[in-house]
Short mmCIF file of C-alpha atoms in Angstrom, two decimals:
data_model
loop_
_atom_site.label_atom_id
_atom_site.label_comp_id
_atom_site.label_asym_id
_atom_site.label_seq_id
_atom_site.Cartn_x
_atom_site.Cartn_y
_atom_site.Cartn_z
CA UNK A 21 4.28 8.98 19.85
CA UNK A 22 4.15 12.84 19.27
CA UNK A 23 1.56 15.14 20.29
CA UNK A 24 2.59 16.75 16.80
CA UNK A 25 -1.02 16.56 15.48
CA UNK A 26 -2.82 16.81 18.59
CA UNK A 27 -6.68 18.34 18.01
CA UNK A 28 -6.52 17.78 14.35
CA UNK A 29 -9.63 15.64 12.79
CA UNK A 30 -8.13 14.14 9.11
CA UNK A 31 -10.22 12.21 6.35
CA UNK A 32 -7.50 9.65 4.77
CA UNK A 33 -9.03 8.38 1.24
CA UNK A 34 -7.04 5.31 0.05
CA UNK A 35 -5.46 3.97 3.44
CA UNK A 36 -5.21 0.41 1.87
CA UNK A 37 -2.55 0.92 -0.37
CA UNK A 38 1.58 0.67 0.81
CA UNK A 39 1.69 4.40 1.15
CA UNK A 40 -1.62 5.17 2.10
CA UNK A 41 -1.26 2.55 5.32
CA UNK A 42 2.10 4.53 6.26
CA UNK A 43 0.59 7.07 6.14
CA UNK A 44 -1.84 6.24 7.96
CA UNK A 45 0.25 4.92 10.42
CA UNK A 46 2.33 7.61 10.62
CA UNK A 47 -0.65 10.13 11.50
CA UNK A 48 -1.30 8.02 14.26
CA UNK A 49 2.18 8.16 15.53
CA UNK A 50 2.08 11.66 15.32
CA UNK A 51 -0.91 11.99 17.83
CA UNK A 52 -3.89 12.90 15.45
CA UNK A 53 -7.07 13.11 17.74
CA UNK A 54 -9.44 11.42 15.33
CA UNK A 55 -8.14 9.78 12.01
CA UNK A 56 -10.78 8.58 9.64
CA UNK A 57 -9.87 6.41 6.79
CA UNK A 58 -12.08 5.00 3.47
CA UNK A 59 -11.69 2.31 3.54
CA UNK A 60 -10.04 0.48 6.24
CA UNK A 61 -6.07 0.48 7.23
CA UNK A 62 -5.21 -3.04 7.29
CA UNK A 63 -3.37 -4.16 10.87
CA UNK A 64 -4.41 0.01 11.86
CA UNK A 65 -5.81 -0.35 15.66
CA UNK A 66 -6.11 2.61 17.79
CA UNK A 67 -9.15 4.19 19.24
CA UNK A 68 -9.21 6.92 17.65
CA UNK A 69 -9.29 5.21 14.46
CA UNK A 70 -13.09 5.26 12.24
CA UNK A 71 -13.57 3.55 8.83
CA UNK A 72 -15.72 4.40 6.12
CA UNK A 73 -16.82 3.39 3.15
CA UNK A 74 -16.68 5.50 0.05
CA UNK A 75 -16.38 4.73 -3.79
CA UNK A 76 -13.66 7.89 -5.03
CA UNK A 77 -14.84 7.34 -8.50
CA UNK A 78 -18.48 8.24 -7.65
CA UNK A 79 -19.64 11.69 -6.48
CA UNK A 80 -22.62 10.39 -4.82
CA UNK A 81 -20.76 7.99 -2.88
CA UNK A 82 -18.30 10.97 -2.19
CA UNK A 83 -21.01 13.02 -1.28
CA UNK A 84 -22.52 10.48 1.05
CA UNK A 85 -19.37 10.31 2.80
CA UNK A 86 -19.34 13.95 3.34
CA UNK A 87 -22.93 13.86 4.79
CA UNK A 88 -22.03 11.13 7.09
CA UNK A 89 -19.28 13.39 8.48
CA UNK A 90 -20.92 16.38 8.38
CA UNK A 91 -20.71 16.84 12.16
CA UNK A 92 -16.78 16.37 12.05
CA UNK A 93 -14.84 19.17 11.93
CA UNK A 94 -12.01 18.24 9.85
CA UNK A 95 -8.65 20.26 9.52
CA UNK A 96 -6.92 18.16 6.47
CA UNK A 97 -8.38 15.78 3.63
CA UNK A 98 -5.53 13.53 2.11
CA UNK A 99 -6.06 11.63 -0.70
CA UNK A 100 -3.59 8.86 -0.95
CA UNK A 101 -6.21 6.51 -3.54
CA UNK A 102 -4.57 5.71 -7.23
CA UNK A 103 -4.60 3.10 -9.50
CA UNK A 104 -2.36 2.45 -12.32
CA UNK A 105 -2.82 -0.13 -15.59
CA UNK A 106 1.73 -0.31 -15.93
CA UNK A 107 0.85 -0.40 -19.99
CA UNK A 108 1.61 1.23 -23.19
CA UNK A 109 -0.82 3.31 -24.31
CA UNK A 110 -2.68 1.30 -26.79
CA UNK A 111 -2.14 -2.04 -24.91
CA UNK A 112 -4.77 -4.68 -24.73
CA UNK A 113 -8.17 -3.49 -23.11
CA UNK A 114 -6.91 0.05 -23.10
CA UNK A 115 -10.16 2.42 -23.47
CA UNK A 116 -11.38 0.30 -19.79
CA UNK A 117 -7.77 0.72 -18.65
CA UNK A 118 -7.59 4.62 -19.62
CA UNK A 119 -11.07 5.47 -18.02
CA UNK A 120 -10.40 3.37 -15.04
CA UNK A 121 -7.65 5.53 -14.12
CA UNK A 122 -9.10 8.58 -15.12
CA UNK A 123 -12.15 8.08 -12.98
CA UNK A 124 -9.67 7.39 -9.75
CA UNK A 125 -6.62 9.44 -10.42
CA UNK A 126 -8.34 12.33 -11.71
CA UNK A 127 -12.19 12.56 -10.93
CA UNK A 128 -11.88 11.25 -7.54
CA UNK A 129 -9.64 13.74 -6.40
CA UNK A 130 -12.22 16.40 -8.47
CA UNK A 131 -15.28 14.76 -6.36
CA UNK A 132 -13.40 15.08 -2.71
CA UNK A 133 -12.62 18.36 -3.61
CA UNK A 134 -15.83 19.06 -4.43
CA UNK A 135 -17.47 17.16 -1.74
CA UNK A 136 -15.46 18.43 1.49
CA UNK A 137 -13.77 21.84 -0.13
CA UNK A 138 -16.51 23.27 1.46
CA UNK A 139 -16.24 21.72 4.96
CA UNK A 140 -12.51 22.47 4.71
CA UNK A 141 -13.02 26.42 4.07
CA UNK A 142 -15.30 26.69 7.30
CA UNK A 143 -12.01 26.06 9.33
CA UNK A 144 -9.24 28.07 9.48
CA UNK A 145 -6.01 26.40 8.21
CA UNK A 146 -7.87 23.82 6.23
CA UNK A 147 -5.88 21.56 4.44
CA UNK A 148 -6.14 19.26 1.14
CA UNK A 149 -3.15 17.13 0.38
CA UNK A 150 -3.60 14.56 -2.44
CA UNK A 151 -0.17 12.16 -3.34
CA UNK A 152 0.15 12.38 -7.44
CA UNK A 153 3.70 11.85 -8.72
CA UNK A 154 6.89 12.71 -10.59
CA UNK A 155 5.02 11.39 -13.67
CA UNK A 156 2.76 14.88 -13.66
CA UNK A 157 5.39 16.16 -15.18
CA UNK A 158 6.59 13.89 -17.97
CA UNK A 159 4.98 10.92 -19.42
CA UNK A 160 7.13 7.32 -19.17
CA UNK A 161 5.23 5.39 -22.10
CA UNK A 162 5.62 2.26 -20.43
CA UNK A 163 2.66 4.05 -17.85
CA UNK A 164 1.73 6.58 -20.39
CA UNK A 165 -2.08 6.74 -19.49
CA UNK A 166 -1.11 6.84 -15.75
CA UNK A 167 1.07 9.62 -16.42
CA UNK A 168 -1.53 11.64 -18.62
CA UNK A 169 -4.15 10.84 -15.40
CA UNK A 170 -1.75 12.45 -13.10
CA UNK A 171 -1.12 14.97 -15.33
CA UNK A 172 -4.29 16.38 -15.46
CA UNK A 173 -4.91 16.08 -11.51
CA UNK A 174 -1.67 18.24 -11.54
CA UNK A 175 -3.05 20.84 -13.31
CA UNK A 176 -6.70 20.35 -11.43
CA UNK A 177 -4.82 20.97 -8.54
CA UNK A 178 -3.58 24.50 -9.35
CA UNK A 179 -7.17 25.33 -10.13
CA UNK A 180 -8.08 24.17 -6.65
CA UNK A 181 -5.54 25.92 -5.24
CA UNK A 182 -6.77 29.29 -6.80
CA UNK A 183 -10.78 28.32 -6.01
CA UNK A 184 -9.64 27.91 -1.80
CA UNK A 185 -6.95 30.61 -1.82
CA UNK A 186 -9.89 33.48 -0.05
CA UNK A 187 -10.77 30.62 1.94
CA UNK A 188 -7.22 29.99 3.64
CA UNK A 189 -7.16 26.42 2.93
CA UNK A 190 -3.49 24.86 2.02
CA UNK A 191 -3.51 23.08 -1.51
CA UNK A 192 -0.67 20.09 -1.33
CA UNK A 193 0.81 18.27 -4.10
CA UNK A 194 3.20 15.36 -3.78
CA UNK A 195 5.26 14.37 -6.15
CA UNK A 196 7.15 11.00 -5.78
CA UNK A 197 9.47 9.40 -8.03
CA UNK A 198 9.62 5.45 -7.35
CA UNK A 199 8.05 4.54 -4.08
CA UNK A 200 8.74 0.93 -2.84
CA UNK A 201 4.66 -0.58 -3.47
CA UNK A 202 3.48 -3.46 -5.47
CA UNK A 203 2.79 -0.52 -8.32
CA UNK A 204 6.28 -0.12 -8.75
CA UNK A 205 7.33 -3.40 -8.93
CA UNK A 206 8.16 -3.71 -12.31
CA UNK A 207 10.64 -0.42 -11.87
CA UNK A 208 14.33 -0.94 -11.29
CA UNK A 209 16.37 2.01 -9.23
CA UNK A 210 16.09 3.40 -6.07
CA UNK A 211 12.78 3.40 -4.50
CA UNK A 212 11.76 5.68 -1.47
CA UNK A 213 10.01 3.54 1.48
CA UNK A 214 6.78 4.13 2.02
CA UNK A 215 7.57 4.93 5.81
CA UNK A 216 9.46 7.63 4.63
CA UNK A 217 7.52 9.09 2.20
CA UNK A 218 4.79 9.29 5.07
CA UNK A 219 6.84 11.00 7.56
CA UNK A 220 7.45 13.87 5.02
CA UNK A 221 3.79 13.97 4.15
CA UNK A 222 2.54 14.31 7.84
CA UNK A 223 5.02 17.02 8.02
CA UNK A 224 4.96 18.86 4.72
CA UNK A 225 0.90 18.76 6.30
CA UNK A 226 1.94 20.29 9.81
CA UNK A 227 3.79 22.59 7.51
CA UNK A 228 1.42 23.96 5.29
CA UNK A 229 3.70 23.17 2.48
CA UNK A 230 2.59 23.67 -1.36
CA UNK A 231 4.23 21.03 -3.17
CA UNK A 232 5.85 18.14 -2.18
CA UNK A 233 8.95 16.67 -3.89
CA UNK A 234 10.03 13.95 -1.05
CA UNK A 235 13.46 11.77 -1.38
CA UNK A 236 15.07 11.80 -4.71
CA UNK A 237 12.16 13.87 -6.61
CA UNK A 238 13.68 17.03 -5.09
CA UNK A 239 16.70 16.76 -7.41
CA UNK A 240 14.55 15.21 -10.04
CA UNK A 241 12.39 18.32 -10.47
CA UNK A 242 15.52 20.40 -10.73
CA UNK A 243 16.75 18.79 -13.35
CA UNK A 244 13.24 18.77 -14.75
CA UNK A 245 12.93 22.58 -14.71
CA UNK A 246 16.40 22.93 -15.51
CA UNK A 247 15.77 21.38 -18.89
CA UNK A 248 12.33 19.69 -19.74
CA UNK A 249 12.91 17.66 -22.87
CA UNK A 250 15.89 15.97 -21.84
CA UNK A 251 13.85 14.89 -18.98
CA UNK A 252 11.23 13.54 -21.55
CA UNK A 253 13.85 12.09 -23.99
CA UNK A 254 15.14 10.33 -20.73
CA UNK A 255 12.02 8.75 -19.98
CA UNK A 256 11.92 7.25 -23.73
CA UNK A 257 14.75 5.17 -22.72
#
């Protein structure tokens, strides 16, 4: 273990999932003083471990959560919670499927903003990390409302990051191409570990770094900016 985040208080939202449990593990590793996670780690022991309870999709809930931790001072919110349908845009139960992801992908991350922006600006150095993807970029239509979801939580995110500049709080976006979960399961390629992804997440956080683009998404957005619709025609297949 590190002492690298030694004093710091961080809310992890989504600490269930493959990356969101390296992650957590990983700010553990790193020292953190108190790490509280909604909802619980699974096999995450440590003392200065505290689970909560919160439903991302509901700004009550959200806002509950905040209340409960009022008297915490926090120095970084991550938001490591998504869910994603893998279909075509029109398949089977879609309108649930598109709303569904919506309400996670994009609203939650609107409703802890909203909920502990606040709590976050009373601190220097604040930070607010939330994990989108590569797909905020371009759309894969065999994901395609996943991709719009992330999409607009992209662009959400800029707006944040212009709403918290005065404050001094760091805005963080990462940006992942294939990460090695259950969600990507049906993706062939190289896939970054979730270990690793962590470990540049709890530092891009120590950093105060922007955006993001961990493992292979760092030559991916090149090529992106270099020329957008061949990046899109790619993704067609």
């Amino acid at each position: 273990m590190t002492d690298m985040l030694r004093g710091w208080r961080i809310l992890l939202v989504g600490g269930s999932g493959g990356i969101g449990a390296a992650v957590a593990q990983a700010l553990l590793a790193e020292g953190v003083d108190e790490l509280i996670t909604a909802p619980s780690v699974p096999q995450a022991r440590a003392d200065r471990l505290r689970t909560e309870h919160v439903d991302l999709s509901n700004l009550a809930s959200v806002e509950a959560l905040a209340q409960r931790l009022a008297d915490v001072p926090l120095n970084a919110v991550i938001n490591c919670a998504g869910v994603n349908g893998n279909r075509r845009l029109f398949e089977g139960d879609w309108v649930a499927r598109v709303r569904r992801e919506m309400e996670v992908n994009y609203f939650g991350m609107l409703n802890l903003a909203a909920a502990f922006g606040p709590a976050l600006a009373a601190r220097p150095g604040g930070r607010f990390m939330t994990l989108l993807s590569f797909l905020s970029h371009v759309n894969l239509p065999a994901m395609a409302s996943y991709c719009a979801s992330k999409a607009a939580a992209h662009s959400v995110l800029q707006a944040l990051r212009a709403e918290w500049a005065a404050a001094g709080v760091t805005v963080c976006g990462v940006y992942p191409t294939a990460v090695d979960t259950s969600m990507s399961k049906g993706l062939t390629g190289t896939k970054q570990s979730p270990q690793e992804l962590a470990r540049e997440m709890v530092q891009a956080l120590v950093d105060g770094k922007e955006t993001l683009y961990p493992g292979e998404a760092a030559g991916a957005i090149r090529g992106y900016l270099a020329d957008p619709l061949h990046m899109q025609l790619r993704m067609l297949g």
